[in-house]
Amino acid sequence: MGETTEQQDQRPGRPSTGPVTLTTERLVLRAPQGSDVEAVHRACQDEEIQRWTVVPVPYRREDAEFFVHDLAANGWRTGDALVWCVFERESGALVGTQGLTHNPGRAGTAEIGWWATKEHRGRGYTVEAARAVARYGLTELGLRRLEWVAYVGNEPSRAVAERVGFRMEGTLRSYAEQRGRFHDAWIGALLATDLGDLGGRADSADRTESAG
């Protein structure tokens, strides 16, 4: 028998009120909407996003529509994968995405992931957004462990993770699949006790951005 919506909402780490909007000093993080399809499609033409993430290649408009209307919408509905589009508060421009995906069979744990648009890298936005998502997951959702995983060699993403406070735990051999190939991956973790003062502000040191 399938779970009811009420039972789903009671599982640890799941939001009980549907999509949640997060705000920081410079950014707004909200669930993807139909109006975001064109911006997502345009952003995912970037070779760096394609290199370090699992987006389809070539990335077509229907892929962006699937991301918005199916993947993200179903993720919020079940609570298993929470996806945010990240926007500049001042301009309303899309600057990236953030996601929290629950690890099946490992209660209270989730993996964080992100990509940043090419034209908005170098401004500290990914660090600022990831801090907000990490704090939300470890405090509001009550997660006990948040993991960051990236292909070995993705130095910009690692720099973001370290500035957010993730502790590097090692290299997982032949771990992460991308379009039918397996890659070695770095893994880091953040616990509620590691949070310290994440804040919502990006200071002068937090200027490293990542494609994925």
mmCIF file of C-alpha atoms in Angstrom, residues 5 33 45 52-53 57 63 69-70 80 95 119 137 139 145 150 161 170 180 201 205:
data_model
loop_
_atom_site.group_PDB
_atom_site.id
_atom_site.type_symbol
_atom_site.label_atom_id
_atom_site.label_comp_id
_atom_site.label_asym_id
_atom_site.label_seq_id
_atom_site.Cartn_x
_atom_site.Cartn_y
_atom_site.Cartn_z
ATOM 1 C CA THR A 5 0.548 12.525 1.875
ATOM 2 C CA GLN A 33 8.131 27.424 -12.464
ATOM 3 C CA GLN A 45 24.075 25.038 -22.950
ATOM 4 C CA TRP A 52 30.355 18.468 -14.190
ATOM 5 C CA THR A 53 26.669 17.534 -13.893
ATOM 6 C CA VAL A 57 23.842 16.490 -23.778
ATOM 7 C CA ASP A 63 14.875 18.703 -21.161
ATOM 8 C CA HIS A 69 7.415 20.284 -14.746
ATOM 9 C CA ASP A 70 8.361 16.705 -13.837
ATOM 10 C CA ASP A 80 12.511 13.181 -1.830
ATOM 11 C CA VAL A 95 21.999 32.647 -11.312
ATOM 12 C CA GLU A 119 27.576 34.935 -16.538
ATOM 13 C CA GLY A 137 18.197 21.084 5.671
ATOM 14 C CA THR A 139 17.811 22.831 11.096
ATOM 15 C CA ARG A 145 24.003 14.564 7.760
ATOM 16 C CA ALA A 150 31.507 15.843 -7.015
ATOM 17 C CA ALA A 161 31.709 23.170 -0.374
ATOM 18 C CA GLY A 170 37.880 11.124 0.951
ATOM 19 C CA GLY A 180 26.834 5.682 -18.758
ATOM 20 C CA ARG A 201 25.886 36.873 3.759
ATOM 21 C CA ALA A 205 36.339 35.598 0.621
#
